[in-house]
Coordinates of C-alpha atoms in Angstrom, one line a residue:
Chain A
X1 CA 97.2 167.1 44.4
X2 CA 97.1 163.6 44.3
X3 CA 100.8 162.4 44.3
X4 CA 102.4 159.1 45.4
X5 CA 105.6 159.5 47.7
X6 CA 108.7 158.5 46.0
X7 CA 108.7 155.4 47.9
X8 CA 105.2 154.4 46.4
X9 CA 106.2 155.4 43.3
X10 CA 109.2 152.9 43.2
X11 CA 106.5 150.4 44.3
X12 CA 104.5 151.0 41.3
X13 CA 107.5 150.4 39.1
X14 CA 108.3 147.0 40.8
X15 CA 104.6 146.0 40.3
X16 CA 104.6 147.0 36.4
X17 CA 107.9 145.1 36.0
X18 CA 105.9 141.7 37.0
X19 CA 104.3 141.7 33.7
X20 CA 105.7 141.5 30.2
X21 CA 106.4 144.7 28.1
X22 CA 103.3 146.7 27.2
X23 CA 101.1 144.7 29.6
X24 CA 101.2 147.4 32.4
X25 CA 97.5 147.4 32.5
X26 CA 97.7 144.5 34.7
X27 CA 99.3 146.7 37.4
X28 CA 95.6 148.6 37.7
X29 CA 94.4 146.4 40.5
X30 CA 97.5 146.5 42.7
X31 CA 98.1 150.3 42.0
X32 CA 94.3 150.9 42.9
X33 CA 95.0 149.3 46.0
X34 CA 98.1 151.3 46.8
X35 CA 96.2 154.3 46.0
X36 CA 93.0 153.7 48.3
X37 CA 95.6 153.0 51.0
X38 CA 97.6 156.1 50.6
X39 CA 94.7 158.7 49.8
X40 CA 92.4 158.1 52.6
X41 CA 90.7 155.0 52.4
X42 CA 88.8 155.8 49.0
X43 CA 89.1 156.5 45.4
X44 CA 88.2 160.1 44.4
X45 CA 87.9 160.8 40.5
X46 CA 90.9 162.7 40.9
X47 CA 92.9 159.8 42.3
X48 CA 91.7 157.5 39.5
X49 CA 92.6 160.0 37.0
X50 CA 96.2 160.0 38.5
X51 CA 96.4 156.2 38.4
X52 CA 95.4 156.3 34.6
X53 CA 98.2 158.7 33.9
X54 CA 100.4 156.7 35.7
X55 CA 99.8 153.5 33.9
X56 CA 99.1 155.3 30.6
X57 CA 95.6 154.2 30.7
X58 CA 92.5 156.1 29.7
X59 CA 90.4 157.4 32.6
X60 CA 87.3 155.3 31.6
X61 CA 89.7 151.9 31.8
X62 CA 90.1 152.7 35.6
X63 CA 86.5 153.7 36.4
X64 CA 85.2 151.1 34.9
X65 CA 87.6 148.6 37.0
X66 CA 87.1 150.9 40.1
X67 CA 83.4 150.4 39.8
X68 CA 83.1 146.8 39.5
X69 CA 85.3 145.8 42.5
X70 CA 83.6 145.8 45.8
X71 CA 86.9 146.5 47.9
X72 CA 87.4 149.9 46.2
X73 CA 85.3 152.7 48.1
X74 CA 84.0 155.1 45.6
X75 CA 82.8 157.4 48.5
X76 CA 84.9 158.5 51.7
X77 CA 84.9 156.2 54.7
X78 CA 85.5 156.6 58.3
X79 CA 88.7 156.1 59.8
X80 CA 87.9 152.4 60.8
X81 CA 85.8 150.6 58.2
X82 CA 83.9 147.3 60.1
X83 CA 83.3 145.1 57.1
X84 CA 80.8 142.7 58.8
X85 CA 80.3 139.5 56.8
X86 CA 76.7 138.6 56.4
X87 CA 76.6 135.2 54.0
X88 CA 75.0 131.8 54.9
X89 CA 77.7 130.3 57.2
X90 CA 78.4 133.5 59.4
X91 CA 74.4 133.9 59.4
X92 CA 73.9 130.7 60.9
X93 CA 76.7 131.5 63.6
X94 CA 75.1 134.6 64.6
X95 CA 76.4 137.6 62.2
X96 CA 72.8 139.2 62.3
X97 CA 73.0 139.5 66.2
X98 CA 76.6 141.3 65.6
X99 CA 75.4 143.5 62.8
X100 CA 72.4 144.8 65.3
X101 CA 74.7 145.1 68.0
X102 CA 77.4 147.2 66.1
X103 CA 74.4 149.3 64.8
X104 CA 73.1 150.3 68.1
X105 CA 76.6 150.6 69.7
X106 CA 77.7 153.1 67.0
X107 CA 74.2 154.7 66.3
X108 CA 74.7 154.1 62.5
X109 CA 73.1 152.1 60.3
X110 CA 74.8 149.8 57.3
X111 CA 76.6 152.2 55.2
X112 CA 76.8 155.1 57.2
X113 CA 79.7 156.7 59.0
X114 CA 80.0 158.1 62.7
X115 CA 79.3 161.7 63.1
X116 CA 83.0 162.0 64.3
X117 CA 84.4 160.4 61.2
X118 CA 85.5 157.6 63.1
X119 CA 83.6 154.6 61.9
X120 CA 81.7 153.3 58.9
X121 CA 79.9 150.2 59.0
X122 CA 79.6 147.9 56.1
X123 CA 78.4 144.6 55.1
X124 CA 80.0 142.3 53.1
X125 CA 79.6 138.9 51.3
X126 CA 81.7 135.9 52.2
X127 CA 85.3 137.0 53.2
X128 CA 86.2 132.9 53.5
X129 CA 86.7 132.9 57.4
X130 CA 83.4 130.8 57.9
X131 CA 84.8 128.3 60.5
X132 CA 85.7 131.6 62.6
X133 CA 82.2 133.1 62.3
X134 CA 81.0 135.6 62.9
X135 CA 83.6 137.9 61.6
X136 CA 84.6 140.9 60.0
X137 CA 87.5 142.8 58.4
X138 CA 89.3 145.7 59.8
X139 CA 91.9 147.0 57.5
X140 CA 94.3 144.5 56.6
X141 CA 93.2 141.5 59.1
X142 CA 90.3 139.5 60.1
X143 CA 88.5 139.7 63.6
X144 CA 87.0 136.6 64.0
X145 CA 84.8 134.7 66.4
X146 CA 83.0 138.0 67.1
X147 CA 80.8 138.5 70.5
X148 CA 79.4 141.8 71.9
X149 CA 82.1 141.9 74.0
X150 CA 84.9 141.7 71.3
X151 CA 82.9 144.2 69.4
X152 CA 83.4 146.5 72.5
X153 CA 87.1 145.6 72.6
X154 CA 87.5 146.4 69.0
X155 CA 86.0 150.0 69.4
X156 CA 87.9 150.6 72.5
X157 CA 90.9 149.6 70.7
X158 CA 90.3 151.8 67.5
X159 CA 89.6 154.8 69.7
X160 CA 92.7 154.3 71.8
X161 CA 94.8 154.2 68.6
X162 CA 93.2 157.3 67.3
X163 CA 94.0 159.1 70.2
Chain B
X1 CA 93.4 108.6 62.1
X2 CA 93.7 109.1 58.3
X3 CA 96.8 109.8 56.6
X4 CA 97.9 113.4 55.7
X5 CA 99.7 114.4 52.6
X6 CA 99.1 118.2 52.8
X7 CA 98.8 119.2 56.5
X8 CA 101.0 116.1 57.6
X9 CA 103.8 118.9 58.9
X10 CA 101.3 121.7 59.4
X11 CA 101.8 121.4 63.1
X12 CA 105.3 121.8 63.3
X13 CA 106.7 125.0 64.7
X14 CA 108.2 127.2 62.2
X15 CA 107.0 125.2 58.9
X16 CA 106.2 128.4 57.6
X17 CA 109.7 129.3 57.1
X18 CA 112.0 127.8 54.5
X19 CA 114.8 126.3 56.8
X20 CA 112.1 124.1 58.9
X21 CA 110.3 123.1 55.6
X22 CA 113.2 122.1 54.0
X23 CA 114.5 120.0 57.1
X24 CA 111.0 118.2 57.0
X25 CA 111.6 116.9 53.5
X26 CA 110.5 120.3 51.4
X27 CA 111.8 120.7 48.1
X28 CA 112.6 117.0 47.6
X29 CA 109.7 116.5 45.1
X30 CA 110.9 119.6 43.1
X31 CA 114.7 117.9 43.0
X32 CA 113.3 114.6 41.9
X33 CA 111.0 116.4 39.4
X34 CA 113.4 118.8 38.1
X35 CA 116.7 116.7 38.3
X36 CA 115.6 113.0 37.5
X37 CA 112.2 112.9 36.2
X38 CA 111.7 115.7 33.5
X39 CA 108.2 117.2 32.5
X40 CA 106.8 114.3 30.5
X41 CA 107.2 112.0 33.2
X42 CA 105.8 114.3 35.8
X43 CA 102.9 114.7 33.8
X44 CA 102.5 111.0 33.4
X45 CA 102.7 111.0 37.3
X46 CA 99.8 113.4 37.8
X47 CA 97.7 111.7 34.9
X48 CA 98.3 108.6 36.6
X49 CA 97.6 109.8 40.3
X50 CA 93.8 110.6 39.4
X51 CA 94.1 114.0 40.9
X52 CA 91.1 116.2 40.1
X53 CA 90.9 120.0 40.6
X54 CA 90.1 120.6 43.9
X55 CA 88.4 124.2 43.4
X56 CA 85.1 122.8 42.8
X57 CA 85.0 121.5 39.5
X58 CA 86.9 118.0 40.0
X59 CA 88.2 118.1 36.5
X60 CA 91.3 115.8 36.0
X61 CA 94.4 117.6 36.5
X62 CA 96.7 115.7 34.2
X63 CA 94.2 115.9 31.4
X64 CA 93.8 120.0 31.9
X65 CA 97.8 120.3 31.8
X66 CA 97.9 117.8 28.6
X67 CA 95.9 120.2 26.7
X68 CA 98.2 123.2 26.9
X69 CA 99.1 124.4 23.3
X70 CA 102.8 124.7 22.6
X71 CA 103.0 126.9 19.6
X72 CA 106.8 128.0 18.9
X73 CA 108.1 131.2 20.6
X74 CA 105.0 132.1 22.9
X75 CA 105.1 132.2 26.5
X76 CA 103.2 129.9 28.6
X77 CA 101.8 130.6 31.8
X78 CA 100.6 128.8 35.0
X79 CA 98.1 130.9 37.0
X80 CA 97.2 129.7 40.8
X81 CA 93.7 130.3 41.5
X82 CA 93.8 131.6 45.3
X83 CA 90.6 133.5 44.9
X84 CA 88.9 131.3 47.3
X85 CA 85.6 132.7 47.5
X86 CA 82.8 130.2 47.6
X87 CA 80.9 130.6 50.6
X88 CA 81.8 127.8 53.2
X89 CA 85.1 127.5 51.7
X90 CA 88.4 128.6 53.7
X91 CA 91.0 125.6 53.1
X92 CA 93.3 127.5 50.5
X93 CA 93.7 130.3 53.0
X94 CA 94.9 127.6 55.7
X95 CA 97.5 126.1 53.1
X96 CA 99.0 129.6 52.1
X97 CA 98.9 130.9 55.6
X98 CA 100.8 128.0 57.5
X99 CA 102.7 126.1 54.7
X100 CA 103.6 128.4 51.9
X101 CA 106.4 126.6 50.7
X102 CA 104.2 123.7 49.8
X103 CA 102.4 125.9 47.4
X104 CA 105.7 127.3 46.4
X105 CA 107.0 124.0 45.4
X106 CA 104.0 122.6 43.6
X107 CA 104.0 125.7 41.6
X108 CA 107.7 125.1 40.7
X109 CA 106.9 121.3 39.9
X110 CA 103.7 122.2 38.0
X111 CA 105.3 125.3 35.9
X112 CA 108.3 123.0 35.2
X113 CA 105.7 120.3 33.8
X114 CA 104.1 122.9 31.6
X115 CA 107.2 124.8 30.8
X116 CA 106.0 128.1 32.2
X117 CA 108.4 130.5 33.1
X118 CA 106.2 133.0 34.9
X119 CA 103.5 132.3 37.3
X120 CA 101.0 134.3 39.0
X121 CA 99.3 133.9 42.1
X122 CA 96.0 135.6 41.9
X123 CA 94.7 135.8 45.6
X124 CA 91.4 137.2 46.7
X125 CA 91.8 140.9 47.7
X126 CA 90.3 140.2 51.4
X127 CA 93.2 138.0 52.3
X128 CA 95.3 141.1 52.4
X129 CA 97.8 139.9 55.0
X130 CA 98.6 136.5 53.1
X131 CA 100.5 138.0 50.1
X132 CA 103.5 139.0 52.7
X133 CA 103.4 135.5 53.8
X134 CA 103.7 134.2 50.2
X135 CA 106.1 137.1 49.2
X136 CA 108.4 136.2 52.0
X137 CA 108.2 132.4 51.2
X138 CA 109.0 133.1 47.4
X139 CA 112.1 135.2 48.7
X140 CA 113.3 132.4 50.7
X141 CA 113.0 130.0 47.7
X142 CA 114.9 132.7 45.5
X143 CA 117.5 132.8 47.8
X144 CA 118.1 129.0 47.9
X145 CA 118.2 128.4 44.4
X146 CA 114.5 127.3 44.1
X147 CA 113.1 130.1 41.8
X148 CA 115.0 132.6 39.6
X149 CA 117.4 131.9 36.8
X150 CA 118.9 128.3 36.1
X151 CA 116.8 126.7 39.2
X152 CA 119.5 124.3 40.7
X153 CA 121.4 124.3 37.6
X154 CA 118.9 122.6 35.5
X155 CA 118.6 125.7 33.2
X156 CA 115.0 126.2 34.1
X157 CA 114.1 129.8 35.0
X158 CA 110.9 130.6 36.9
X159 CA 109.3 133.9 38.6
X160 CA 106.4 134.0 40.9
X161 CA 104.4 136.8 41.4
X162 CA 101.5 137.6 43.9
X163 CA 98.5 139.6 42.6
X164 CA 95.7 140.7 45.0
X165 CA 92.3 140.9 43.6
X166 CA 89.6 143.4 45.1
X167 CA 86.4 141.8 46.2
X168 CA 84.7 139.7 43.2
X169 CA 83.9 136.3 43.6
X170 CA 83.3 135.9 39.9
X171 CA 86.9 135.8 39.6
X172 CA 87.3 132.6 40.8
X173 CA 85.7 131.4 37.4
X174 CA 89.1 130.9 35.2
X175 CA 88.3 133.0 32.5
X176 CA 87.1 136.1 34.9
X177 CA 90.2 135.6 36.8
X178 CA 92.5 136.1 33.5
X179 CA 90.3 139.1 32.7
X180 CA 91.0 140.3 36.2
X181 CA 94.8 139.5 35.9
X182 CA 95.0 141.6 32.7
X183 CA 93.8 144.8 34.6
X184 CA 89.9 144.6 33.5
X185 CA 86.4 144.1 35.1
X186 CA 86.2 140.1 35.7
X187 CA 83.9 139.5 33.1
X188 CA 84.1 135.6 32.1
X189 CA 85.0 135.1 28.7
X190 CA 83.0 132.8 25.8
X191 CA 84.7 129.2 25.5
X192 CA 86.4 128.2 23.1
X193 CA 89.2 129.3 22.9
X194 CA 90.0 127.8 26.5
X195 CA 92.9 129.3 28.5
X196 CA 95.0 126.3 27.3
X197 CA 95.2 127.7 24.1
X198 CA 94.3 131.6 24.4
X199 CA 94.5 132.5 28.2
X200 CA 96.6 135.1 29.7
X201 CA 97.2 138.0 27.4
X202 CA 96.1 135.4 24.8
X203 CA 99.2 132.9 25.4
X204 CA 98.4 129.4 26.7
X205 CA 97.4 129.2 30.4
X206 CA 96.7 127.0 32.9
X207 CA 94.8 128.0 35.7
X208 CA 94.6 125.7 39.1
X209 CA 93.4 125.8 42.3
X210 CA 95.8 126.3 45.4
X211 CA 95.1 122.6 46.7
X212 CA 95.3 121.2 43.5
X213 CA 98.8 122.6 42.7
X214 CA 100.0 121.9 46.7
X215 CA 98.7 118.3 46.1
X216 CA 101.2 117.5 43.3
X217 CA 104.2 117.7 45.9
X218 CA 103.1 114.4 47.7
X219 CA 102.3 112.9 44.1
X220 CA 105.7 113.2 43.2
X221 CA 107.3 112.6 46.6
X222 CA 105.3 109.1 47.4
X223 CA 104.6 108.2 43.6
X224 CA 101.0 108.0 41.9
X225 CA 100.8 104.5 43.1
X226 CA 100.9 105.3 46.6
X227 CA 98.4 108.3 46.2
X228 CA 95.6 106.3 44.5
X229 CA 96.0 103.9 47.3
X230 CA 94.4 106.5 49.3
X231 CA 90.5 107.3 48.8
X232 CA 88.4 105.4 46.6
X233 CA 87.1 104.7 42.7
X234 CA 88.0 108.3 40.9
X235 CA 87.9 110.0 44.0
X236 CA 91.9 109.5 44.8
X237 CA 94.2 110.8 47.6
X238 CA 93.0 113.2 50.3
X239 CA 90.9 116.6 50.1
X240 CA 90.6 119.4 52.5
X241 CA 87.6 120.1 54.0
X242 CA 86.5 123.1 55.5
X243 CA 83.9 122.6 58.0
X244 CA 81.8 125.3 59.4
X245 CA 78.5 126.2 60.9
X246 CA 76.5 124.4 64.1
X247 CA 79.4 121.9 64.8
X248 CA 81.7 121.7 67.8
X249 CA 84.9 121.8 66.0
X250 CA 85.1 124.3 63.1
X251 CA 88.2 124.2 60.9
X252 CA 90.2 123.0 58.1
X253 CA 90.5 119.0 58.2
X254 CA 92.4 116.6 55.6
X255 CA 90.4 113.6 55.0
X256 CA 91.1 110.5 52.8
X257 CA 88.3 110.1 50.6
X258 CA 87.1 106.9 52.0
X259 CA 85.1 107.9 55.2
X260 CA 81.5 108.6 55.5
X261 CA 79.8 111.9 56.1
X262 CA 78.3 110.5 59.2
X263 CA 82.2 110.2 60.4
X264 CA 82.9 113.4 59.3
X265 CA 80.4 115.0 61.1
X266 CA 80.0 113.4 64.4
X267 CA 83.6 111.8 65.3
X268 CA 86.0 113.6 67.5
X269 CA 88.6 113.3 64.9
X270 CA 86.7 115.8 62.7
X271 CA 83.8 118.0 63.3
X272 CA 83.1 116.5 66.9
X273 CA 79.1 116.4 66.4
X274 CA 76.5 119.2 66.3
X275 CA 77.0 122.1 69.1
X276 CA 75.0 122.7 72.0
X277 CA 73.4 119.1 72.0
X278 CA 71.3 120.2 69.0
X279 CA 70.2 117.7 66.2
X280 CA 71.5 118.0 62.5
X281 CA 69.1 119.5 60.0
X282 CA 70.8 120.1 56.9
X283 CA 74.0 120.4 55.3
X284 CA 75.4 122.0 52.3
X285 CA 78.8 119.5 51.8
X286 CA 80.5 121.7 49.0
X287 CA 80.1 125.0 49.2
X288 CA 77.1 127.4 49.1
X289 CA 76.5 126.5 45.1
X290 CA 75.7 122.8 45.8
X291 CA 72.6 121.3 46.7
X292 CA 71.5 121.4 50.3
X293 CA 70.4 118.0 51.6
X294 CA 68.4 117.3 54.8
X295 CA 70.0 115.0 57.3
X296 CA 68.0 112.0 56.2
X297 CA 69.6 112.3 52.8
X298 CA 72.9 113.5 53.9
X299 CA 74.0 110.6 56.1
X300 CA 72.3 108.1 53.7
X301 CA 71.6 107.7 50.3
X302 CA 68.0 107.6 48.9
X303 CA 69.0 103.9 47.8
X304 CA 70.0 103.5 52.0
X305 CA 73.6 103.0 51.6
X306 CA 76.0 105.0 53.7
X307 CA 77.1 108.3 52.4
X308 CA 80.6 108.6 51.7
X309 CA 82.8 111.9 51.8
X310 CA 84.0 111.4 48.0
X311 CA 83.3 113.0 44.7
X312 CA 81.1 110.0 43.6
X313 CA 79.5 109.2 47.1
X314 CA 78.3 112.7 47.6
X315 CA 76.8 113.1 44.0
X316 CA 75.2 109.6 44.6
X317 CA 71.4 110.1 43.6
X318 CA 72.2 113.1 41.1
X319 CA 70.8 116.6 42.0
X320 CA 67.3 114.5 42.9
X321 CA 68.6 113.1 46.1
X322 CA 72.5 114.0 46.1
X323 CA 74.8 116.8 46.0
X324 CA 78.4 117.6 45.3
X325 CA 81.8 117.6 46.9
X326 CA 82.3 120.8 45.2
X327 CA 85.1 123.1 47.0
X328 CA 84.9 121.2 50.0
X329 CA 83.1 124.0 52.1
X330 CA 81.0 121.8 54.4
X331 CA 78.3 123.9 56.1
X332 CA 76.4 122.3 58.6
X333 CA 73.1 123.5 60.1
X334 CA 71.1 122.4 63.4
X335 CA 67.7 122.2 64.1
X336 CA 67.2 126.0 64.6
X337 CA 68.2 127.4 61.5
X338 CA 65.9 128.5 58.6
X339 CA 66.3 127.1 55.2
X340 CA 64.6 129.8 53.8
X341 CA 66.6 132.6 55.5
X342 CA 70.1 130.8 54.4
X343 CA 68.8 130.5 51.0
X344 CA 68.0 134.1 50.9
X345 CA 71.7 134.9 52.1
X346 CA 72.9 132.9 49.1
X347 CA 70.5 134.5 46.6
X348 CA 71.6 137.7 47.9
X349 CA 75.4 136.7 47.6
X350 CA 74.9 135.7 44.1
X351 CA 72.9 138.8 43.0
X352 CA 75.7 140.8 44.4
X353 CA 78.4 138.8 42.7
X354 CA 76.8 138.3 39.3
X355 CA 78.9 140.2 36.8
X356 CA 76.2 141.5 35.2
X357 CA 77.2 140.2 31.5
X358 CA 74.2 137.7 31.0
X359 CA 70.4 139.1 31.3
X360 CA 69.5 135.5 33.2
X361 CA 71.8 136.0 35.8
X362 CA 72.0 139.7 36.1
X363 CA 68.1 139.8 36.4
X364 CA 67.4 136.5 37.7
X365 CA 69.5 136.7 40.8
X366 CA 68.0 139.7 41.5
X367 CA 64.4 138.5 41.3
X368 CA 65.2 135.3 43.1
X369 CA 66.7 137.8 46.1
X370 CA 63.4 139.8 46.0
X371 CA 61.1 136.9 45.9
X372 CA 63.1 135.1 48.7
X373 CA 62.9 138.3 50.9
X374 CA 59.2 138.6 50.4
X375 CA 58.8 134.9 51.8
X376 CA 61.2 135.4 54.6
X377 CA 59.7 138.6 55.7
X378 CA 56.2 137.3 55.8
X379 CA 55.1 139.0 52.5
X380 CA 55.1 135.8 50.5
X381 CA 52.4 134.2 48.1
X382 CA 52.0 130.5 47.6
X383 CA 52.5 131.2 43.8
X384 CA 55.8 132.8 44.8
X385 CA 57.7 129.2 45.3
X386 CA 56.6 128.0 41.9
X387 CA 57.7 131.7 40.8
X388 CA 61.1 131.0 42.4
X389 CA 61.5 127.4 41.1
X390 CA 60.7 129.1 37.5
X391 CA 63.2 131.7 37.8
X392 CA 65.7 129.2 38.7
X393 CA 65.3 127.1 36.0
X394 CA 65.6 129.9 33.4
X395 CA 69.0 131.0 34.7
X396 CA 70.2 127.4 34.8
X397 CA 72.4 126.8 31.5
X398 CA 71.6 129.8 30.1
X399 CA 74.8 132.1 30.8
X400 CA 78.3 132.2 30.0
X401 CA 79.5 131.0 32.8
X402 CA 78.7 128.8 35.8
X403 CA 77.8 131.6 38.2
X404 CA 74.1 131.3 36.9
X405 CA 73.9 127.3 37.6
X406 CA 75.7 128.1 41.1
X407 CA 73.0 130.8 41.9
X408 CA 70.0 128.4 40.6
X409 CA 71.4 125.2 42.4
X410 CA 70.8 126.3 45.9
X411 CA 67.3 127.8 45.4
X412 CA 66.2 124.5 43.5
X413 CA 67.6 122.3 46.2
X414 CA 66.0 124.4 49.2
X415 CA 62.4 124.1 47.4
X416 CA 63.0 120.3 46.5
X417 CA 63.8 119.2 49.8
X418 CA 62.2 122.0 52.0
X419 CA 59.0 122.9 50.3
X420 CA 57.0 122.6 53.2
X421 CA 59.2 125.1 55.0
X422 CA 58.6 127.6 52.3
X423 CA 54.9 126.9 52.6
X424 CA 54.9 127.1 56.2
X425 CA 56.3 130.9 55.9
X426 CA 53.6 131.7 53.5
X427 CA 51.0 130.4 55.7
X428 CA 52.1 131.6 59.0
X429 CA 54.0 135.1 58.0
X430 CA 53.9 136.5 61.7
X431 CA 54.9 133.0 63.4
X432 CA 57.7 132.7 60.8
X433 CA 58.9 136.3 62.2
X434 CA 59.0 134.7 65.7
X435 CA 60.5 131.4 65.5
X436 CA 62.0 129.2 63.1
X437 CA 60.2 126.1 61.4
X438 CA 62.5 123.8 63.3
X439 CA 63.1 120.1 62.3
X440 CA 59.7 118.7 61.1
X441 CA 60.7 115.3 59.6
X442 CA 63.9 116.4 58.3
X443 CA 66.1 114.8 60.9
X444 CA 63.8 112.0 61.0
X445 CA 63.5 109.0 60.7
X446 CA 67.2 108.6 61.2
X447 CA 68.5 108.9 64.5
X448 CA 71.0 111.0 65.3
X449 CA 74.2 109.1 66.7
X450 CA 76.4 110.1 69.7
X451 CA 79.8 111.0 68.8
X452 CA 81.9 108.2 67.7

């Protein structure tokens, strides 16, 4: 069963307190982030229903928001999600080659997850790191100035962290 | 060296923290505004400074503030737009990451002027590490009596909250941002009513960009008279430019709005010229939405004048031969870059980011992506180029929010200035897969100068 820890429930309370009385719907996006972090990196229907109950919303109010924003994953993803930017400024700085390199290195296509459930490759649109291109988001942080060698390092780093 | 107002102290170690920021003169502007000036005088000063919205639209900030409705007993809100998502733009990230207190001080002065007791910073979700930095700065400011109840004994109360978005370019549009902040899909609202009358939770709201709100601090510190001495004409003060693409020194630069585009690209103080000794082909000077310009129209206007890095300078010639300063996202392309491919990435971007409310944008952006994909991958027809032109014409001006225009303009400008490159793709479908069109005449007849 989906259930936030005591600590996370307090966090939800703290978020709801940022808004005027009765406007707890504003907490939806922050709470969905919290839910995604807490329940395996994606939002299942069960998770979304749980968030709806917490914030006294109908389920549909949660679904329509979760499906609108690209950061919310509606399917399971690997332990490490590589989100590689492919928009203009990154493209002129060589992001196409980086995407190809990751594909061949991990043996997966865009939107796929490695068989061991370790890595998912996703292409994304501009993340605001154009001066430090090519780049990707990995968890909370950006990895910038990517080269094949740097991609190798990142993959090795993830593998060693997982072991 | 140009004078710096925002990034003046950015290099100082520890400037991210309250003690260092305060030691460098931080919160002096807030003290002045709250204790000796009062809201009316601050508003007048901001109006006089000529400060224009730094998010892209360039609307006069003082005027925007003066529109805020003040019905009895209804709260007012200030919302800081930190949803920086325009491709090519990464300046607000720099400000928030390295000098968060400058923004907090700007928010304090601005909220005080507007009579807002709650302020929300809406930051794009991908900047996931920055809310921690901002929240720490907010806590420090609070501990030192700059936020909370009865700030510095003036009787003014203010709370600042940080809210993360979740990956939607459209939420940079102020009414979509407000919808998102209310916990909904980021569908822009029909205006009027404007946010100044009915904004967040139907209350009067002002939405301003990060850089705009930070710029209020030096305006109060030095005074509007000093501020307008920097810059030219209606482009007063300084502007942050985030430079990227094929240049030697990508990064965030603060410029006085009185330098030329040529100086910005080629001088060592800024971009340091084109990377790998290549030649300049084209540039998108104000974020992906603004028209791309070929080198010859970028460095000089159609009239033959030196093109300046100002709102008016970059717009000189209108869309026929000019562009826009926009958000300051400065994307430089060298001779190896393909205009069709670059335009395709932007078309894909806008298709992905369209909220889907208005048919011309929802459908049109998808069609543009499809047609551009055909041309880029050797399956285009000559008539596709006219078709593209036709589609973008039918999107522009026919949507609730400016995303439709933003999607149409890059396609229109690419065809306007680089039509022969599109035609070459159609005529040489196989060759176009192996090599790029190159420079053709675009960088000529202007010689590319050595670094000055």
